[in-house]
Amino acid sequence: MKMIIPKLPMRNKEISKNFYIDLLEFKEIGNPNFKEYMMVAKENLEIHFFEFKDLNPLENYGQIYIRTQNIEELFAFIKSKNLKSTKLEHKPWRQIEFSILDPDHNLITFGQNF
């Protein structure tokens, strides 16, 4: 095995593109003309999205955990984009973490060992 790639639901591809590409600075990969699917990449990460027009964001349990080596820099980047996030916290499981919600309420948690 080589890699794991999460697949998350999205209601509207343009809104998801704005969030991941324009705000979080991922790059779109794959076929951008396929309206029901989107693939984005940044550094060593790749995330895929499938269209789910009837998704109720308040009932969405999609989530991913992304490990990083530069949690404070990443937290500052998220804040510079005026994105709402949880606090940067030291967790009992020896991680420093914070989380954000995308437009479809997919929970994206970033963590670093301490």
PDB file of N, CA and C in Angstrom:
ATOM      1  N   MET A   1       0.836  -1.172   0.000  1.00  0.00           N
ATOM      2  CA  MET A   1       0.000   0.000   0.000  1.00  0.00           C
ATOM      3  C   MET A   1       0.883   1.239   0.000  1.00  0.00           C
ATOM      4  N   LYS A   2       0.358   2.270  -0.617  1.00  0.00           N
ATOM      5  CA  LYS A   2       1.159   3.477  -0.803  1.00  0.00           C
ATOM      6  C   LYS A   2       0.583   4.706  -0.107  1.00  0.00           C
ATOM      7  N   MET A   3      -0.736   4.886  -0.149  1.00  0.00           N
ATOM      8  CA  MET A   3      -1.325   6.136   0.330  1.00  0.00           C
ATOM      9  C   MET A   3      -2.796   5.919   0.642  1.00  0.00           C
ATOM     10  N   ILE A   4      -3.331   6.748   1.547  1.00  0.00           N
ATOM     11  CA  ILE A   4      -4.764   6.762   1.795  1.00  0.00           C
ATOM     12  C   ILE A   4      -5.280   8.147   1.406  1.00  0.00           C
ATOM     13  N   ILE A   5      -6.388   8.185   0.709  1.00  0.00           N
ATOM     14  CA  ILE A   5      -6.957   9.452   0.233  1.00  0.00           C
ATOM     15  C   ILE A   5      -8.399   9.535   0.723  1.00  0.00           C
ATOM     16  N   PRO A   6      -8.693  10.492   1.594  1.00  0.00           N
ATOM     17  CA  PRO A   6     -10.078  10.633   2.049  1.00  0.00           C
ATOM     18  C   PRO A   6     -10.983  11.157   0.941  1.00  0.00           C
ATOM     19  N   LYS A   7     -12.244  10.725   0.989  1.00  0.00           N
ATOM     20  CA  LYS A   7     -13.279  11.214   0.075  1.00  0.00           C
ATOM     21  C   LYS A   7     -14.375  11.825   0.935  1.00  0.00           C
ATOM     22  N   LEU A   8     -14.638  13.103   0.717  1.00  0.00           N
ATOM     23  CA  LEU A   8     -15.604  13.832   1.522  1.00  0.00           C
ATOM     24  C   LEU A   8     -16.768  14.312   0.656  1.00  0.00           C
ATOM     25  N   PRO A   9     -17.962  14.435   1.246  1.00  0.00           N
ATOM     26  CA  PRO A   9     -19.105  14.942   0.486  1.00  0.00           C
ATOM     27  C   PRO A   9     -19.035  16.454   0.292  1.00  0.00           C
ATOM     28  N   MET A  10     -19.572  16.909  -0.832  1.00  0.00           N
ATOM     29  CA  MET A  10     -19.711  18.348  -1.103  1.00  0.00           C
ATOM     30  C   MET A  10     -21.063  18.567  -1.758  1.00  0.00           C
ATOM     31  N   ARG A  11     -21.693  19.683  -1.411  1.00  0.00           N
ATOM     32  CA  ARG A  11     -22.989  20.007  -2.022  1.00  0.00           C
ATOM     33  C   ARG A  11     -22.815  20.793  -3.305  1.00  0.00           C
ATOM     34  N   ASN A  12     -21.809  21.665  -3.347  1.00  0.00           N
ATOM     35  CA  ASN A  12     -21.623  22.567  -4.477  1.00  0.00           C
ATOM     36  C   ASN A  12     -20.135  22.659  -4.783  1.00  0.00           C
ATOM     37  N   LYS A  13     -19.737  22.212  -5.959  1.00  0.00           N
ATOM     38  CA  LYS A  13     -18.325  22.164  -6.306  1.00  0.00           C
ATOM     39  C   LYS A  13     -17.685  23.549  -6.289  1.00  0.00           C
ATOM     40  N   GLU A  14     -18.360  24.570  -6.767  1.00  0.00           N
ATOM     41  CA  GLU A  14     -17.779  25.921  -6.803  1.00  0.00           C
ATOM     42  C   GLU A  14     -17.492  26.449  -5.397  1.00  0.00           C
ATOM     43  N   ILE A  15     -18.396  26.202  -4.477  1.00  0.00           N
ATOM     44  CA  ILE A  15     -18.178  26.629  -3.097  1.00  0.00           C
ATOM     45  C   ILE A  15     -17.014  25.859  -2.477  1.00  0.00           C
ATOM     46  N   SER A  16     -16.953  24.559  -2.729  1.00  0.00           N
ATOM     47  CA  SER A  16     -15.839  23.749  -2.213  1.00  0.00           C
ATOM     48  C   SER A  16     -14.517  24.178  -2.835  1.00  0.00           C
ATOM     49  N   LYS A  17     -14.529  24.483  -4.137  1.00  0.00           N
ATOM     50  CA  LYS A  17     -13.311  24.974  -4.797  1.00  0.00           C
ATOM     51  C   LYS A  17     -12.843  26.273  -4.162  1.00  0.00           C
ATOM     52  N   ASN A  18     -13.771  27.169  -3.906  1.00  0.00           N
ATOM     53  CA  ASN A  18     -13.407  28.439  -3.289  1.00  0.00           C
ATOM     54  C   ASN A  18     -12.739  28.209  -1.936  1.00  0.00           C
ATOM     55  N   PHE A  19     -13.277  27.310  -1.147  1.00  0.00           N
ATOM     56  CA  PHE A  19     -12.733  27.054   0.182  1.00  0.00           C
ATOM     57  C   PHE A  19     -11.351  26.401   0.108  1.00  0.00           C
ATOM     58  N   TYR A  20     -11.246  25.297  -0.628  1.00  0.00           N
ATOM     59  CA  TYR A  20      -9.994  24.535  -0.626  1.00  0.00           C
ATOM     60  C   TYR A  20      -8.915  25.142  -1.519  1.00  0.00           C
ATOM     61  N   ILE A  21      -9.300  25.696  -2.655  1.00  0.00           N
ATOM     62  CA  ILE A  21      -8.308  26.220  -3.597  1.00  0.00           C
ATOM     63  C   ILE A  21      -7.998  27.687  -3.309  1.00  0.00           C
ATOM     64  N   ASP A  22      -9.022  28.512  -3.223  1.00  0.00           N
ATOM     65  CA  ASP A  22      -8.781  29.945  -3.022  1.00  0.00           C
ATOM     66  C   ASP A  22      -8.346  30.273  -1.592  1.00  0.00           C
ATOM     67  N   LEU A  23      -8.991  29.662  -0.596  1.00  0.00           N
ATOM     68  CA  LEU A  23      -8.650  29.984   0.789  1.00  0.00           C
ATOM     69  C   LEU A  23      -7.499  29.145   1.344  1.00  0.00           C
ATOM     70  N   LEU A  24      -7.595  27.830   1.213  1.00  0.00           N
ATOM     71  CA  LEU A  24      -6.570  26.954   1.796  1.00  0.00           C
ATOM     72  C   LEU A  24      -5.378  26.717   0.870  1.00  0.00           C
ATOM     73  N   GLU A  25      -5.468  27.197  -0.360  1.00  0.00           N
ATOM     74  CA  GLU A  25      -4.370  27.154  -1.337  1.00  0.00           C
ATOM     75  C   GLU A  25      -3.962  25.745  -1.767  1.00  0.00           C
ATOM     76  N   PHE A  26      -4.958  24.857  -1.864  1.00  0.00           N
ATOM     77  CA  PHE A  26      -4.741  23.568  -2.518  1.00  0.00           C
ATOM     78  C   PHE A  26      -4.757  23.820  -4.021  1.00  0.00           C
ATOM     79  N   LYS A  27      -4.317  22.837  -4.790  1.00  0.00           N
ATOM     80  CA  LYS A  27      -4.390  22.897  -6.248  1.00  0.00           C
ATOM     81  C   LYS A  27      -5.347  21.804  -6.722  1.00  0.00           C
ATOM     82  N   GLU A  28      -6.148  22.143  -7.734  1.00  0.00           N
ATOM     83  CA  GLU A  28      -7.043  21.132  -8.290  1.00  0.00           C
ATOM     84  C   GLU A  28      -6.241  20.200  -9.173  1.00  0.00           C
ATOM     85  N   ILE A  29      -6.478  18.914  -9.023  1.00  0.00           N
ATOM     86  CA  ILE A  29      -5.824  17.904  -9.858  1.00  0.00           C
ATOM     87  C   ILE A  29      -6.923  17.075 -10.512  1.00  0.00           C
ATOM     88  N   GLY A  30      -6.554  16.227 -11.427  1.00  0.00           N
ATOM     89  CA  GLY A  30      -7.561  15.410 -12.091  1.00  0.00           C
ATOM     90  C   GLY A  30      -8.300  16.208 -13.155  1.00  0.00           C
ATOM     91  N   ASN A  31      -9.494  15.773 -13.479  1.00  0.00           N
ATOM     92  CA  ASN A  31     -10.307  16.388 -14.525  1.00  0.00           C
ATOM     93  C   ASN A  31     -11.206  17.471 -13.925  1.00  0.00           C
ATOM     94  N   PRO A  32     -10.888  18.750 -14.137  1.00  0.00           N
ATOM     95  CA  PRO A  32     -11.708  19.812 -13.555  1.00  0.00           C
ATOM     96  C   PRO A  32     -13.091  19.934 -14.194  1.00  0.00           C
ATOM     97  N   ASN A  33     -13.308  19.288 -15.339  1.00  0.00           N
ATOM     98  CA  ASN A  33     -14.594  19.375 -16.032  1.00  0.00           C
ATOM     99  C   ASN A  33     -15.613  18.346 -15.547  1.00  0.00           C
ATOM    100  N   PHE A  34     -15.216  17.472 -14.644  1.00  0.00           N
ATOM    101  CA  PHE A  34     -16.130  16.476 -14.100  1.00  0.00           C
ATOM    102  C   PHE A  34     -16.846  17.109 -12.910  1.00  0.00           C
ATOM    103  N   LYS A  35     -18.081  17.578 -13.122  1.00  0.00           N
ATOM    104  CA  LYS A  35     -18.755  18.430 -12.136  1.00  0.00           C
ATOM    105  C   LYS A  35     -19.147  17.710 -10.846  1.00  0.00           C
ATOM    106  N   GLU A  36     -19.256  16.397 -10.861  1.00  0.00           N
ATOM    107  CA  GLU A  36     -19.692  15.674  -9.665  1.00  0.00           C
ATOM    108  C   GLU A  36     -18.541  15.220  -8.776  1.00  0.00           C
ATOM    109  N   TYR A  37     -17.315  15.571  -9.142  1.00  0.00           N
ATOM    110  CA  TYR A  37     -16.156  15.074  -8.387  1.00  0.00           C
ATOM    111  C   TYR A  37     -15.055  16.119  -8.436  1.00  0.00           C
ATOM    112  N   MET A  38     -14.288  16.207  -7.362  1.00  0.00           N
ATOM    113  CA  MET A  38     -13.168  17.150  -7.330  1.00  0.00           C
ATOM    114  C   MET A  38     -12.025  16.508  -6.553  1.00  0.00           C
ATOM    115  N   MET A  39     -10.820  16.717  -7.045  1.00  0.00           N
ATOM    116  CA  MET A  39      -9.618  16.244  -6.372  1.00  0.00           C
ATOM    117  C   MET A  39      -8.701  17.441  -6.160  1.00  0.00           C
ATOM    118  N   VAL A  40      -8.187  17.575  -4.934  1.00  0.00           N
ATOM    119  CA  VAL A  40      -7.263  18.662  -4.628  1.00  0.00           C
ATOM    120  C   VAL A  40      -6.023  18.085  -3.959  1.00  0.00           C
ATOM    121  N   ALA A  41      -4.918  18.827  -4.072  1.00  0.00           N
ATOM    122  CA  ALA A  41      -3.660  18.385  -3.478  1.00  0.00           C
ATOM    123  C   ALA A  41      -2.889  19.583  -2.951  1.00  0.00           C
ATOM    124  N   LYS A  42      -2.114  19.331  -1.895  1.00  0.00           N
ATOM    125  CA  LYS A  42      -1.216  20.338  -1.324  1.00  0.00           C
ATOM    126  C   LYS A  42      -0.124  19.588  -0.592  1.00  0.00           C
ATOM    127  N   GLU A  43       1.124  19.933  -0.918  1.00  0.00           N
ATOM    128  CA  GLU A  43       2.270  19.238  -0.333  1.00  0.00           C
ATOM    129  C   GLU A  43       2.083  17.742  -0.538  1.00  0.00           C
ATOM    130  N   ASN A  44       2.055  16.939   0.534  1.00  0.00           N
ATOM    131  CA  ASN A  44       1.908  15.481   0.404  1.00  0.00           C
ATOM    132  C   ASN A  44       0.469  15.008   0.584  1.00  0.00           C
ATOM    133  N   LEU A  45      -0.479  15.939   0.576  1.00  0.00           N
ATOM    134  CA  LEU A  45      -1.881  15.589   0.823  1.00  0.00           C
ATOM    135  C   LEU A  45      -2.684  15.552  -0.466  1.00  0.00           C
ATOM    136  N   GLU A  46      -3.680  14.697  -0.461  1.00  0.00           N
ATOM    137  CA  GLU A  46      -4.657  14.667  -1.546  1.00  0.00           C
ATOM    138  C   GLU A  46      -6.008  14.379  -0.912  1.00  0.00           C
ATOM    139  N   ILE A  47      -7.013  15.154  -1.280  1.00  0.00           N
ATOM    140  CA  ILE A  47      -8.372  14.961  -0.788  1.00  0.00           C
ATOM    141  C   ILE A  47      -9.309  14.938  -1.989  1.00  0.00           C
ATOM    142  N   HIS A  48     -10.240  14.004  -1.993  1.00  0.00           N
ATOM    143  CA  HIS A  48     -11.239  13.908  -3.053  1.00  0.00           C
ATOM    144  C   HIS A  48     -12.606  14.279  -2.476  1.00  0.00           C
ATOM    145  N   PHE A  49     -13.474  14.792  -3.347  1.00  0.00           N
ATOM    146  CA  PHE A  49     -14.819  15.193  -2.961  1.00  0.00           C
ATOM    147  C   PHE A  49     -15.809  14.646  -3.969  1.00  0.00           C
ATOM    148  N   PHE A  50     -16.923  14.139  -3.473  1.00  0.00           N
ATOM    149  CA  PHE A  50     -17.993  13.650  -4.343  1.00  0.00           C
ATOM    150  C   PHE A  50     -19.239  14.492  -4.107  1.00  0.00           C
ATOM    151  N   GLU A  51     -19.986  14.709  -5.171  1.00  0.00           N
ATOM    152  CA  GLU A  51     -21.193  15.528  -5.073  1.00  0.00           C
ATOM    153  C   GLU A  51     -22.263  14.803  -4.270  1.00  0.00           C
ATOM    154  N   PHE A  52     -22.845  15.535  -3.320  1.00  0.00           N
ATOM    155  CA  PHE A  52     -23.948  15.038  -2.498  1.00  0.00           C
ATOM    156  C   PHE A  52     -24.869  16.233  -2.269  1.00  0.00           C
ATOM    157  N   LYS A  53     -25.674  16.543  -3.288  1.00  0.00           N
ATOM    158  CA  LYS A  53     -26.508  17.752  -3.282  1.00  0.00           C
ATOM    159  C   LYS A  53     -27.496  17.793  -2.119  1.00  0.00           C
ATOM    160  N   ASP A  54     -27.979  16.645  -1.675  1.00  0.00           N
ATOM    161  CA  ASP A  54     -28.977  16.608  -0.616  1.00  0.00           C
ATOM    162  C   ASP A  54     -28.369  16.517   0.783  1.00  0.00           C
ATOM    163  N   LEU A  55     -27.089  16.671   0.895  1.00  0.00           N
ATOM    164  CA  LEU A  55     -26.420  16.598   2.194  1.00  0.00           C
ATOM    165  C   LEU A  55     -26.946  17.689   3.125  1.00  0.00           C
ATOM    166  N   ASN A  56     -27.311  17.305   4.322  1.00  0.00           N
ATOM    167  CA  ASN A  56     -27.631  18.273   5.364  1.00  0.00           C
ATOM    168  C   ASN A  56     -26.337  18.486   6.149  1.00  0.00           C
ATOM    169  N   PRO A  57     -25.704  19.667   6.028  1.00  0.00           N
ATOM    170  CA  PRO A  57     -24.413  19.875   6.686  1.00  0.00           C
ATOM    171  C   PRO A  57     -24.454  19.647   8.196  1.00  0.00           C
ATOM    172  N   LEU A  58     -25.597  19.869   8.815  1.00  0.00           N
ATOM    173  CA  LEU A  58     -25.699  19.672  10.258  1.00  0.00           C
ATOM    174  C   LEU A  58     -25.784  18.201  10.647  1.00  0.00           C
ATOM    175  N   GLU A  59     -25.926  17.334   9.640  1.00  0.00           N
ATOM    176  CA  GLU A  59     -25.936  15.891   9.876  1.00  0.00           C
ATOM    177  C   GLU A  59     -24.738  15.209   9.227  1.00  0.00           C
ATOM    178  N   ASN A  60     -23.754  15.981   8.812  1.00  0.00           N
ATOM    179  CA  ASN A  60     -22.570  15.432   8.139  1.00  0.00           C
ATOM    180  C   ASN A  60     -21.523  15.056   9.174  1.00  0.00           C
ATOM    181  N   TYR A  61     -21.054  13.825   9.104  1.00  0.00           N
ATOM    182  CA  TYR A  61     -20.018  13.356  10.024  1.00  0.00           C
ATOM    183  C   TYR A  61     -18.681  13.151   9.314  1.00  0.00           C
ATOM    184  N   GLY A  62     -18.532  13.718   8.094  1.00  0.00           N
ATOM    185  CA  GLY A  62     -17.268  13.603   7.373  1.00  0.00           C
ATOM    186  C   GLY A  62     -16.164  14.307   8.145  1.00  0.00           C
ATOM    187  N   GLN A  63     -15.029  13.631   8.264  1.00  0.00           N
ATOM    188  CA  GLN A  63     -13.906  14.250   8.955  1.00  0.00           C
ATOM    189  C   GLN A  63     -12.594  13.585   8.566  1.00  0.00           C
ATOM    190  N   ILE A  64     -11.533  14.402   8.626  1.00  0.00           N
ATOM    191  CA  ILE A  64     -10.193  13.882   8.398  1.00  0.00           C
ATOM    192  C   ILE A  64      -9.250  14.504   9.424  1.00  0.00           C
ATOM    193  N   TYR A  65      -8.163  13.803   9.689  1.00  0.00           N
ATOM    194  CA  TYR A  65      -7.130  14.265  10.609  1.00  0.00           C
ATOM    195  C   TYR A  65      -5.849  14.392   9.795  1.00  0.00           C
ATOM    196  N   ILE A  66      -5.253  15.565   9.846  1.00  0.00           N
ATOM    197  CA  ILE A  66      -4.037  15.823   9.073  1.00  0.00           C
ATOM    198  C   ILE A  66      -2.894  16.113  10.043  1.00  0.00           C
ATOM    199  N   ARG A  67      -1.868  15.304  10.000  1.00  0.00           N
ATOM    200  CA  ARG A  67      -0.680  15.555  10.824  1.00  0.00           C
ATOM    201  C   ARG A  67       0.214  16.562  10.113  1.00  0.00           C
ATOM    202  N   THR A  68       0.823  17.422  10.917  1.00  0.00           N
ATOM    203  CA  THR A  68       1.702  18.454  10.372  1.00  0.00           C
ATOM    204  C   THR A  68       2.938  18.589  11.252  1.00  0.00           C
ATOM    205  N   GLN A  69       3.957  19.222  10.711  1.00  0.00           N
ATOM    206  CA  GLN A  69       5.181  19.503  11.468  1.00  0.00           C
ATOM    207  C   GLN A  69       5.241  20.972  11.873  1.00  0.00           C
ATOM    208  N   ASN A  70       4.290  21.767  11.410  1.00  0.00           N
ATOM    209  CA  ASN A  70       4.346  23.219  11.636  1.00  0.00           C
ATOM    210  C   ASN A  70       2.983  23.749  12.072  1.00  0.00           C
ATOM    211  N   ILE A  71       2.469  23.219  13.170  1.00  0.00           N
ATOM    212  CA  ILE A  71       1.101  23.516  13.599  1.00  0.00           C
ATOM    213  C   ILE A  71       0.879  25.006  13.883  1.00  0.00           C
ATOM    214  N   GLU A  72       1.842  25.660  14.492  1.00  0.00           N
ATOM    215  CA  GLU A  72       1.654  27.077  14.817  1.00  0.00           C
ATOM    216  C   GLU A  72       1.623  27.934  13.557  1.00  0.00           C
ATOM    217  N   GLU A  73       2.473  27.627  12.595  1.00  0.00           N
ATOM    218  CA  GLU A  73       2.466  28.351  11.316  1.00  0.00           C
ATOM    219  C   GLU A  73       1.153  28.105  10.572  1.00  0.00           C
ATOM    220  N   LEU A  74       0.689  26.874  10.586  1.00  0.00           N
ATOM    221  CA  LEU A  74      -0.572  26.533   9.932  1.00  0.00           C
ATOM    222  C   LEU A  74      -1.750  27.231  10.612  1.00  0.00           C
ATOM    223  N   PHE A  75      -1.742  27.266  11.936  1.00  0.00           N
ATOM    224  CA  PHE A  75      -2.795  27.955  12.682  1.00  0.00           C
ATOM    225  C   PHE A  75      -2.811  29.447  12.329  1.00  0.00           C
ATOM    226  N   ALA A  76      -1.628  30.062  12.247  1.00  0.00           N
ATOM    227  CA  ALA A  76      -1.530  31.478  11.869  1.00  0.00           C
ATOM    228  C   ALA A  76      -2.050  31.694  10.447  1.00  0.00           C
ATOM    229  N   PHE A  77      -1.751  30.757   9.534  1.00  0.00           N
ATOM    230  CA  PHE A  77      -2.238  30.840   8.158  1.00  0.00           C
ATOM    231  C   PHE A  77      -3.772  30.810   8.138  1.00  0.00           C
ATOM    232  N   ILE A  78      -4.376  29.877   8.885  1.00  0.00           N
ATOM    233  CA  ILE A  78      -5.842  29.765   8.945  1.00  0.00           C
ATOM    234  C   ILE A  78      -6.444  31.056   9.485  1.00  0.00           C
ATOM    235  N   LYS A  79      -5.843  31.596  10.528  1.00  0.00           N
ATOM    236  CA  LYS A  79      -6.340  32.852  11.109  1.00  0.00           C
ATOM    237  C   LYS A  79      -6.198  34.007  10.119  1.00  0.00           C
ATOM    238  N   SER A  80      -5.114  34.025   9.325  1.00  0.00           N
ATOM    239  CA  SER A  80      -4.912  35.104   8.349  1.00  0.00           C
ATOM    240  C   SER A  80      -5.973  35.087   7.254  1.00  0.00           C
ATOM    241  N   LYS A  81      -6.604  33.945   7.052  1.00  0.00           N
ATOM    242  CA  LYS A  81      -7.669  33.805   6.056  1.00  0.00           C
ATOM    243  C   LYS A  81      -9.046  34.095   6.657  1.00  0.00           C
ATOM    244  N   ASN A  82      -9.065  34.504   7.927  1.00  0.00           N
ATOM    245  CA  ASN A  82     -10.307  34.798   8.651  1.00  0.00           C
ATOM    246  C   ASN A  82     -11.256  33.604   8.715  1.00  0.00           C
ATOM    247  N   LEU A  83     -10.669  32.406   8.798  1.00  0.00           N
ATOM    248  CA  LEU A  83     -11.483  31.203   8.936  1.00  0.00           C
ATOM    249  C   LEU A  83     -11.716  30.905  10.406  1.00  0.00           C
ATOM    250  N   LYS A  84     -12.907  30.482  10.712  1.00  0.00           N
ATOM    251  CA  LYS A  84     -13.262  30.115  12.074  1.00  0.00           C
ATOM    252  C   LYS A  84     -12.606  28.778  12.415  1.00  0.00           C
ATOM    253  N   SER A  85     -12.003  28.703  13.600  1.00  0.00           N
ATOM    254  CA  SER A  85     -11.361  27.459  14.022  1.00  0.00           C
ATOM    255  C   SER A  85     -11.502  27.291  15.530  1.00  0.00           C
ATOM    256  N   THR A  86     -11.211  26.092  15.977  1.00  0.00           N
ATOM    257  CA  THR A  86     -11.102  25.875  17.415  1.00  0.00           C
ATOM    258  C   THR A  86      -9.782  26.481  17.877  1.00  0.00           C
ATOM    259  N   LYS A  87      -9.578  26.509  19.182  1.00  0.00           N
ATOM    260  CA  LYS A  87      -8.314  26.999  19.732  1.00  0.00           C
ATOM    261  C   LYS A  87      -7.208  25.980  19.456  1.00  0.00           C
ATOM    262  N   LEU A  88      -5.991  26.455  19.408  1.00  0.00           N
ATOM    263  CA  LEU A  88      -4.816  25.586  19.328  1.00  0.00           C
ATOM    264  C   LEU A  88      -4.596  25.040  20.736  1.00  0.00           C
ATOM    265  N   GLU A  89      -4.725  23.720  20.902  1.00  0.00           N
ATOM    266  CA  GLU A  89      -4.693  23.129  22.238  1.00  0.00           C
ATOM    267  C   GLU A  89      -3.751  21.937  22.327  1.00  0.00           C
ATOM    268  N   HIS A  90      -3.129  21.791  23.486  1.00  0.00           N
ATOM    269  CA  HIS A  90      -2.359  20.591  23.820  1.00  0.00           C
ATOM    270  C   HIS A  90      -3.353  19.544  24.329  1.00  0.00           C
ATOM    271  N   LYS A  91      -3.386  18.407  23.672  1.00  0.00           N
ATOM    272  CA  LYS A  91      -4.328  17.355  24.033  1.00  0.00           C
ATOM    273  C   LYS A  91      -3.633  16.293  24.889  1.00  0.00           C
ATOM    274  N   PRO A  92      -4.384  15.552  25.710  1.00  0.00           N
ATOM    275  CA  PRO A  92      -3.776  14.529  26.569  1.00  0.00           C
ATOM    276  C   PRO A  92      -3.123  13.388  25.775  1.00  0.00           C
ATOM    277  N   TRP A  93      -3.487  13.239  24.507  1.00  0.00           N
ATOM    278  CA  TRP A  93      -2.899  12.164  23.683  1.00  0.00           C
ATOM    279  C   TRP A  93      -1.617  12.634  22.985  1.00  0.00           C
ATOM    280  N   ARG A  94      -0.995  13.686  23.540  1.00  0.00           N
ATOM    281  CA  ARG A  94       0.309  14.197  23.112  1.00  0.00           C
ATOM    282  C   ARG A  94       0.279  14.788  21.706  1.00  0.00           C
ATOM    283  N   GLN A  95      -0.796  15.489  21.407  1.00  0.00           N
ATOM    284  CA  GLN A  95      -0.929  16.212  20.147  1.00  0.00           C
ATOM    285  C   GLN A  95      -1.281  17.662  20.450  1.00  0.00           C
ATOM    286  N   ILE A  96      -0.792  18.574  19.636  1.00  0.00           N
ATOM    287  CA  ILE A  96      -1.275  19.951  19.613  1.00  0.00           C
ATOM    288  C   ILE A  96      -2.225  19.997  18.426  1.00  0.00           C
ATOM    289  N   GLU A  97      -3.458  20.440  18.634  1.00  0.00           N
ATOM    290  CA  GLU A  97      -4.473  20.344  17.585  1.00  0.00           C
ATOM    291  C   GLU A  97      -5.337  21.595  17.492  1.00  0.00           C
ATOM    292  N   PHE A  98      -5.921  21.766  16.306  1.00  0.00           N
ATOM    293  CA  PHE A  98      -7.040  22.678  16.095  1.00  0.00           C
ATOM    294  C   PHE A  98      -7.853  22.129  14.939  1.00  0.00           C
ATOM    295  N   SER A  99      -9.090  22.585  14.829  1.00  0.00           N
ATOM    296  CA  SER A  99      -9.990  22.083  13.791  1.00  0.00           C
ATOM    297  C   SER A  99     -10.725  23.222  13.096  1.00  0.00           C
ATOM    298  N   ILE A 100     -11.121  22.957  11.860  1.00  0.00           N
ATOM    299  CA  ILE A 100     -11.967  23.860  11.095  1.00  0.00           C
ATOM    300  C   ILE A 100     -13.093  23.033  10.471  1.00  0.00           C
ATOM    301  N   LEU A 101     -14.156  23.712  10.074  1.00  0.00           N
ATOM    302  CA  LEU A 101     -15.233  23.083   9.315  1.00  0.00           C
ATOM    303  C   LEU A 101     -15.229  23.671   7.915  1.00  0.00           C
ATOM    304  N   ASP A 102     -15.363  22.804   6.909  1.00  0.00           N
ATOM    305  CA  ASP A 102     -15.496  23.329   5.552  1.00  0.00           C
ATOM    306  C   ASP A 102     -16.962  23.727   5.318  1.00  0.00           C
ATOM    307  N   PRO A 103     -17.302  24.243   4.136  1.00  0.00           N
ATOM    308  CA  PRO A 103     -18.684  24.702   3.897  1.00  0.00           C
ATOM    309  C   PRO A 103     -19.749  23.621   4.051  1.00  0.00           C
ATOM    310  N   ASP A 104     -19.357  22.355   3.969  1.00  0.00           N
ATOM    311  CA  ASP A 104     -20.308  21.254   4.116  1.00  0.00           C
ATOM    312  C   ASP A 104     -20.236  20.608   5.490  1.00  0.00           C
ATOM    313  N   HIS A 105     -19.516  21.244   6.405  1.00  0.00           N
ATOM    314  CA  HIS A 105     -19.315  20.787   7.778  1.00  0.00           C
ATOM    315  C   HIS A 105     -18.495  19.511   7.865  1.00  0.00           C
ATOM    316  N   ASN A 106     -17.615  19.283   6.888  1.00  0.00           N
ATOM    317  CA  ASN A 106     -16.607  18.251   7.049  1.00  0.00           C
ATOM    318  C   ASN A 106     -15.608  18.799   8.062  1.00  0.00           C
ATOM    319  N   LEU A 107     -15.298  18.014   9.090  1.00  0.00           N
ATOM    320  CA  LEU A 107     -14.379  18.448  10.136  1.00  0.00           C
ATOM    321  C   LEU A 107     -12.949  18.132   9.721  1.00  0.00           C
ATOM    322  N   ILE A 108     -12.120  19.173   9.638  1.00  0.00           N
ATOM    323  CA  ILE A 108     -10.707  19.012   9.288  1.00  0.00           C
ATOM    324  C   ILE A 108      -9.911  19.341  10.545  1.00  0.00           C
ATOM    325  N   THR A 109      -9.251  18.342  11.119  1.00  0.00           N
ATOM    326  CA  THR A 109      -8.438  18.547  12.315  1.00  0.00           C
ATOM    327  C   THR A 109      -6.975  18.429  11.936  1.00  0.00           C
ATOM    328  N   PHE A 110      -6.189  19.385  12.409  1.00  0.00           N
ATOM    329  CA  PHE A 110      -4.753  19.405  12.180  1.00  0.00           C
ATOM    330  C   PHE A 110      -4.077  19.090  13.512  1.00  0.00           C
ATOM    331  N   GLY A 111      -3.045  18.262  13.483  1.00  0.00           N
ATOM    332  CA  GLY A 111      -2.356  17.916  14.712  1.00  0.00           C
ATOM    333  C   GLY A 111      -0.864  17.721  14.514  1.00  0.00           C
ATOM    334  N   GLN A 112      -0.145  17.960  15.600  1.00  0.00           N
ATOM    335  CA  GLN A 112       1.319  17.769  15.622  1.00  0.00           C
ATOM    336  C   GLN A 112       1.698  17.132  16.955  1.00  0.00           C
ATOM    337  N   ASN A 113       2.620  16.188  16.904  1.00  0.00           N
ATOM    338  CA  ASN A 113       3.137  15.557  18.131  1.00  0.00           C
ATOM    339  C   ASN A 113       3.870  16.584  18.974  1.00  0.00           C
ATOM    340  N   PHE A 114       3.811  16.414  20.306  1.00  0.00           N
ATOM    341  CA  PHE A 114       4.659  17.222  21.181  1.00  0.00           C
ATOM    342  C   PHE A 114       5.309  16.345  22.211  1.00  0.00           C
TER     343      PHE A 114
END
